[in-house]
PDB file of C-alpha atoms in Angstrom:
ATOM      1  CA  MET A  18      22.965  18.042 -20.975  1.00 47.00           C
ATOM      2  CA  PHE A  19      19.676  17.315 -22.981  1.00 47.00           C
ATOM      3  CA  HIS A  20      19.854  13.437 -22.001  1.00 49.00           C
ATOM      4  CA  ARG A  21      20.512  14.395 -18.307  1.00 56.00           C
ATOM      5  CA  ALA A  22      17.390  16.713 -18.619  1.00 53.00           C
ATOM      6  CA  LYS A  23      15.131  13.825 -20.255  1.00 52.00           C
ATOM      7  CA  ALA A  24      16.298  11.429 -17.155  1.00 51.00           C
ATOM      8  CA  VAL A  25      15.343  14.054 -14.638  1.00 55.00           C
ATOM      9  CA  ILE A  26      11.682  14.546 -16.243  1.00 54.00           C
ATOM     10  CA  TYR A  27      11.421  10.647 -16.573  1.00 51.00           C
ATOM     11  CA  LEU A  28      12.766  10.149 -13.010  1.00 53.00           C
ATOM     12  CA  SER A  29       9.906  13.018 -11.740  1.00 55.00           C
ATOM     13  CA  VAL A  30       7.199  11.471 -13.413  1.00 49.00           C
ATOM     14  CA  VAL A  31       7.817   8.189 -11.981  1.00 48.00           C
ATOM     15  CA  LEU A  32       7.966   9.568  -8.547  1.00 51.00           C
ATOM     16  CA  VAL A  33       4.869  11.593  -8.616  1.00 48.00           C
ATOM     17  CA  PHE A  34       2.975   8.422  -9.313  1.00 44.00           C
ATOM     18  CA  LEU A  35       4.825   6.599  -6.663  1.00 48.00           C
ATOM     19  CA  CYS A  36       3.986   9.607  -3.930  1.00 50.00           C
ATOM     20  CA  TRP A  37       0.243  10.258  -5.599  1.00 45.00           C
ATOM     21  CA  PRO A  38      -1.914  11.844  -3.907  1.00 45.00           C
ATOM     22  CA  GLY A  39      -0.080  14.169  -1.611  1.00 44.00           C
ATOM     23  CA  GLY A  40       2.701  12.250   0.160  1.00 47.00           C
ATOM     24  CA  ALA A  41       3.146   8.620   1.727  1.00 49.00           C
ATOM     25  CA  LYS A  42       3.295   8.155   5.310  1.00 51.00           C
ATOM     26  CA  GLY A  43       4.820   5.835   7.678  1.00 57.00           C
ATOM     27  CA  GLU A  44       5.303   5.857  11.388  1.00 68.00           C
ATOM     28  CA  GLY A  45       5.514   9.540  12.096  1.00 75.00           C
ATOM     29  CA  TYR A  46       7.151  10.350   8.617  1.00 80.00           C
ATOM     30  CA  SER A  47       5.773  12.192   5.635  1.00 88.00           C
ATOM     31  CA  LEU A  48       7.391  12.264   2.462  1.00 87.00           C
ATOM     32  CA  ARG A  49       5.921  14.617  -0.120  1.00 91.00           C
ATOM     33  CA  PHE A  50       6.886  15.159  -3.816  1.00 92.00           C
ATOM     34  CA  SER A  51       6.258  18.100  -5.995  1.00 93.00           C
ATOM     35  CA  LEU A  52       7.061  19.210  -9.440  1.00 92.00           C
ATOM     36  CA  GLY A  53       6.644  22.715 -10.748  1.00 93.00           C
ATOM     37  CA  SER A  54       7.462  23.510 -14.256  1.00 93.00           C
ATOM     38  CA  GLY A  55       7.120  26.564 -16.324  1.00 94.00           C
ATOM     39  CA  LEU A  56       7.540  28.481 -19.895  1.00 93.00           C
ATOM     40  CA  ARG A  57       8.717  31.858 -20.657  1.00 94.00           C
ATOM     41  CA  TYR A  58       9.706  34.059 -23.294  1.00 93.00           C
ATOM     42  CA  ASP A  59      12.860  36.257 -22.518  1.00 90.00           C
ATOM     43  CA  SER A  60      13.404  39.019 -25.275  1.00 87.00           C
ATOM     44  CA  ASN A  61      16.771  39.768 -23.848  1.00 83.00           C
ATOM     45  CA  ILE A  62      18.617  36.659 -22.736  1.00 80.00           C
ATOM     46  CA  LEU A  63      22.186  38.475 -22.285  1.00 76.00           C
ATOM     47  CA  LEU A  64      20.807  41.659 -20.860  1.00 74.00           C
ATOM     48  CA  VAL A  65      22.373  43.848 -23.329  1.00 74.00           C
ATOM     49  CA  GLY A  66      21.139  47.746 -23.841  1.00 72.00           C
ATOM     50  CA  ASP A  67      21.672  47.734 -28.028  1.00 72.00           C
ATOM     51  CA  ASP A  68      18.792  46.524 -29.984  1.00 72.00           C
ATOM     52  CA  GLN A  69      21.165  45.111 -32.712  1.00 73.00           C
ATOM     53  CA  ASP A  70      22.990  42.714 -29.834  1.00 73.00           C
ATOM     54  CA  ARG A  71      19.970  41.323 -28.392  1.00 81.00           C
ATOM     55  CA  LEU A  72      18.852  37.752 -28.204  1.00 84.00           C
ATOM     56  CA  ASP A  73      15.587  36.415 -27.282  1.00 88.00           C
ATOM     57  CA  ASP A  74      14.671  32.578 -26.512  1.00 90.00           C
ATOM     58  CA  PHE A  75      11.905  30.514 -24.674  1.00 93.00           C
ATOM     59  CA  VAL A  76      12.972  29.188 -21.556  1.00 93.00           C
ATOM     60  CA  VAL A  77      11.209  26.012 -20.020  1.00 93.00           C
ATOM     61  CA  SER A  78      11.591  25.584 -16.065  1.00 94.00           C
ATOM     62  CA  MET A  79      11.576  22.460 -14.059  1.00 93.00           C
ATOM     63  CA  SER A  80      11.714  22.117 -10.267  1.00 94.00           C
ATOM     64  CA  PRO A  81      11.420  18.617  -8.815  1.00 94.00           C
ATOM     65  CA  ARG A  82      10.824  18.910  -4.588  1.00 94.00           C
ATOM     66  CA  PHE A  83      11.214  16.368  -2.028  1.00 92.00           C
ATOM     67  CA  GLU A  84      10.183  17.131   1.252  1.00 93.00           C
ATOM     68  CA  LEU A  85      10.640  14.936   4.568  1.00 90.00           C
ATOM     69  CA  LEU A  86       9.024  15.614   8.030  1.00 91.00           C
ATOM     70  CA  LYS A  87       9.517  13.270  11.155  1.00 88.00           C
ATOM     71  CA  GLU A  88       6.842  14.272  13.927  1.00 88.00           C
ATOM     72  CA  MET A  89       7.550  13.157  17.525  1.00 84.00           C
ATOM     73  CA  ASN A  90       6.076  13.762  20.585  1.00 85.00           C
ATOM     74  CA  ARG A  91       7.536  17.232  21.547  1.00 87.00           C
ATOM     75  CA  ALA A  92       9.622  17.686  18.584  1.00 88.00           C
ATOM     76  CA  LYS A  93       9.598  17.926  14.280  1.00 90.00           C
ATOM     77  CA  ILE A  94      12.378  17.375  12.181  1.00 90.00           C
ATOM     78  CA  THR A  95      11.940  18.689   8.565  1.00 92.00           C
ATOM     79  CA  GLY A  96      13.799  18.296   5.711  1.00 92.00           C
ATOM     80  CA  PHE A  97      13.782  19.454   1.571  1.00 92.00           C
ATOM     81  CA  TYR A  98      16.085  18.812  -1.437  1.00 93.00           C
ATOM     82  CA  GLN A  99      15.133  20.782  -4.783  1.00 94.00           C
ATOM     83  CA  ALA A 100      16.702  21.257  -7.719  1.00 93.00           C
ATOM     84  CA  SER A 101      15.581  24.038 -10.154  1.00 94.00           C
ATOM     85  CA  GLY A 102      16.320  24.123 -13.702  1.00 92.00           C
ATOM     86  CA  SER A 103      16.329  26.755 -16.744  1.00 91.00           C
ATOM     87  CA  TYR A 104      16.511  25.000 -20.289  1.00 91.00           C
ATOM     88  CA  TYR A 105      16.766  27.426 -23.088  1.00 91.00           C
ATOM     89  CA  LEU A 106      15.234  26.516 -26.435  1.00 91.00           C
ATOM     90  CA  ASN A 107      17.790  27.995 -28.875  1.00 90.00           C
ATOM     91  CA  THR A 108      20.986  29.008 -26.417  1.00 86.00           C
ATOM     92  CA  PRO A 109      21.881  25.860 -24.498  1.00 86.00           C
ATOM     93  CA  GLY A 110      24.924  27.201 -23.149  1.00 83.00           C
ATOM     94  CA  LEU A 111      22.730  29.124 -20.644  1.00 85.00           C
ATOM     95  CA  ASN A 112      21.312  26.334 -19.186  1.00 88.00           C
ATOM     96  CA  ASN A 113      21.597  26.079 -15.328  1.00 88.00           C
ATOM     97  CA  VAL A 114      20.519  24.102 -12.718  1.00 90.00           C
ATOM     98  CA  THR A 115      20.109  25.625  -8.945  1.00 92.00           C
ATOM     99  CA  HIS A 116      20.446  22.806  -6.041  1.00 92.00           C
ATOM    100  CA  ALA A 117      18.823  23.638  -2.733  1.00 93.00           C
ATOM    101  CA  ALA A 118      18.475  21.826   0.459  1.00 92.00           C
ATOM    102  CA  SER A 119      17.507  22.089   4.207  1.00 92.00           C
ATOM    103  CA  VAL A 120      17.261  20.428   7.494  1.00 91.00           C
ATOM    104  CA  GLY A 121      15.733  21.912  10.694  1.00 92.00           C
ATOM    105  CA  MET A 122      14.417  20.723  13.998  1.00 92.00           C
ATOM    106  CA  GLU A 123      11.770  22.352  16.288  1.00 93.00           C
ATOM    107  CA  VAL A 124      11.648  21.030  20.098  1.00 91.00           C
ATOM    108  CA  GLN A 125       9.063  22.349  22.231  1.00 91.00           C
ATOM    109  CA  ALA A 126      10.659  22.803  25.363  1.00 88.00           C
ATOM    110  CA  SER A 127       7.913  23.767  27.463  1.00 90.00           C
ATOM    111  CA  GLU A 128       4.155  24.278  27.203  1.00 88.00           C
ATOM    112  CA  ARG A 129       5.053  27.771  25.878  1.00 90.00           C
ATOM    113  CA  PHE A 130       8.714  27.716  24.699  1.00 93.00           C
ATOM    114  CA  VAL A 131       9.904  26.445  21.077  1.00 93.00           C
ATOM    115  CA  LEU A 132      13.596  26.169  20.032  1.00 94.00           C
ATOM    116  CA  GLY A 133      14.242  25.857  16.548  1.00 95.00           C
ATOM    117  CA  VAL A 134      17.696  25.206  14.605  1.00 93.00           C
ATOM    118  CA  SER A 135      17.946  25.194  10.780  1.00 93.00           C
ATOM    119  CA  ASP A 136      20.809  24.983   8.271  1.00 92.00           C
ATOM    120  CA  ALA A 137      19.870  25.878   4.493  1.00 92.00           C
ATOM    121  CA  ILE A 138      22.733  25.017   1.454  1.00 90.00           C
ATOM    122  CA  THR A 139      22.106  26.313  -2.094  1.00 92.00           C
ATOM    123  CA  TYR A 140      24.913  25.601  -4.899  1.00 91.00           C
ATOM    124  CA  THR A 141      24.186  27.198  -8.449  1.00 88.00           C
ATOM    125  CA  GLU A 142      26.407  27.529 -11.460  1.00 81.00           C
ATOM    126  CA  GLU A 143      25.755  30.714 -13.196  1.00 75.00           C
ATOM    127  CA  PRO A 144      25.521  30.791 -17.205  1.00 70.00           C
ATOM    128  CA  PRO A 145      28.428  32.532 -18.821  1.00 66.00           C
ATOM    129  CA  GLY A 146      28.084  36.153 -18.694  1.00 62.00           C
ATOM    130  CA  THR A 147      29.841  39.072 -20.735  1.00 51.00           C
ATOM    131  CA  SER A 148      31.691  41.723 -19.019  1.00 48.00           C
ATOM    132  CA  LEU A 149      31.357  45.275 -19.872  1.00 50.00           C
ATOM    133  CA  THR A 150      34.486  45.254 -22.351  1.00 54.00           C
ATOM    134  CA  GLY A 151      32.391  42.299 -24.202  1.00 55.00           C
ATOM    135  CA  ILE A 152      34.513  39.513 -23.216  1.00 58.00           C
ATOM    136  CA  GLN A 153      32.600  36.418 -22.398  1.00 59.00           C
ATOM    137  CA  THR A 154      33.175  34.993 -19.191  1.00 65.00           C
ATOM    138  CA  GLY A 155      33.077  31.359 -17.886  1.00 70.00           C
ATOM    139  CA  ARG A 156      30.528  29.877 -15.492  1.00 70.00           C
ATOM    140  CA  THR A 157      30.886  31.085 -11.883  1.00 77.00           C
ATOM    141  CA  ALA A 158      29.513  28.714  -9.199  1.00 82.00           C
ATOM    142  CA  THR A 159      27.674  30.036  -6.439  1.00 86.00           C
ATOM    143  CA  PHE A 160      27.382  28.159  -2.818  1.00 87.00           C
ATOM    144  CA  THR A 161      25.940  29.670   0.164  1.00 91.00           C
ATOM    145  CA  ASN A 162      25.065  28.377   3.657  1.00 92.00           C
ATOM    146  CA  SER A 163      23.275  29.462   6.165  1.00 93.00           C
ATOM    147  CA  THR A 164      22.047  28.556   9.819  1.00 92.00           C
ATOM    148  CA  ALA A 165      19.432  29.886  11.867  1.00 94.00           C
ATOM    149  CA  VAL A 166      18.503  29.528  15.574  1.00 94.00           C
ATOM    150  CA  ASP A 167      14.868  30.408  16.379  1.00 93.00           C
ATOM    151  CA  MET A 168      13.167  31.010  19.671  1.00 93.00           C
ATOM    152  CA  SER A 169       9.380  31.548  20.330  1.00 92.00           C
ATOM    153  CA  PHE A 170       7.379  32.121  23.124  1.00 88.00           C
ATOM    154  CA  VAL A 171       3.584  31.227  22.619  1.00 77.00           C
TER     155      VAL A 171
END
């Protein structure tokens, strides 16, 4: 798992230099890359009430994101992909990565009417949890998909 995290970090650094500053532009296309990171301390990573059973850890988070925009005469197409990872220093069994992607399109049908359609997908493998009886459960995969249709009058 650590080697995969290192590969993501190296790839992210390379892409930052390729996309600097603020994105690349082509004929009507715009590609942007961003990278978020953070470090936090969690005094109760297992969310237990007993002071004796509490574990603390430092958590490093990384979130590379790619955005693509295509602008045309009366339409705009957008899309993004983001991977958000949480990496625990002393408890690597809780490491997890969330993948999110979205694509959308807006069409200006008339001077005052705009129609939009979008779809978003999120996939997460939640870290192992502990049930109320103290039995440790396995990872749970969560997959969500949402679609939207928007209409606006300007």
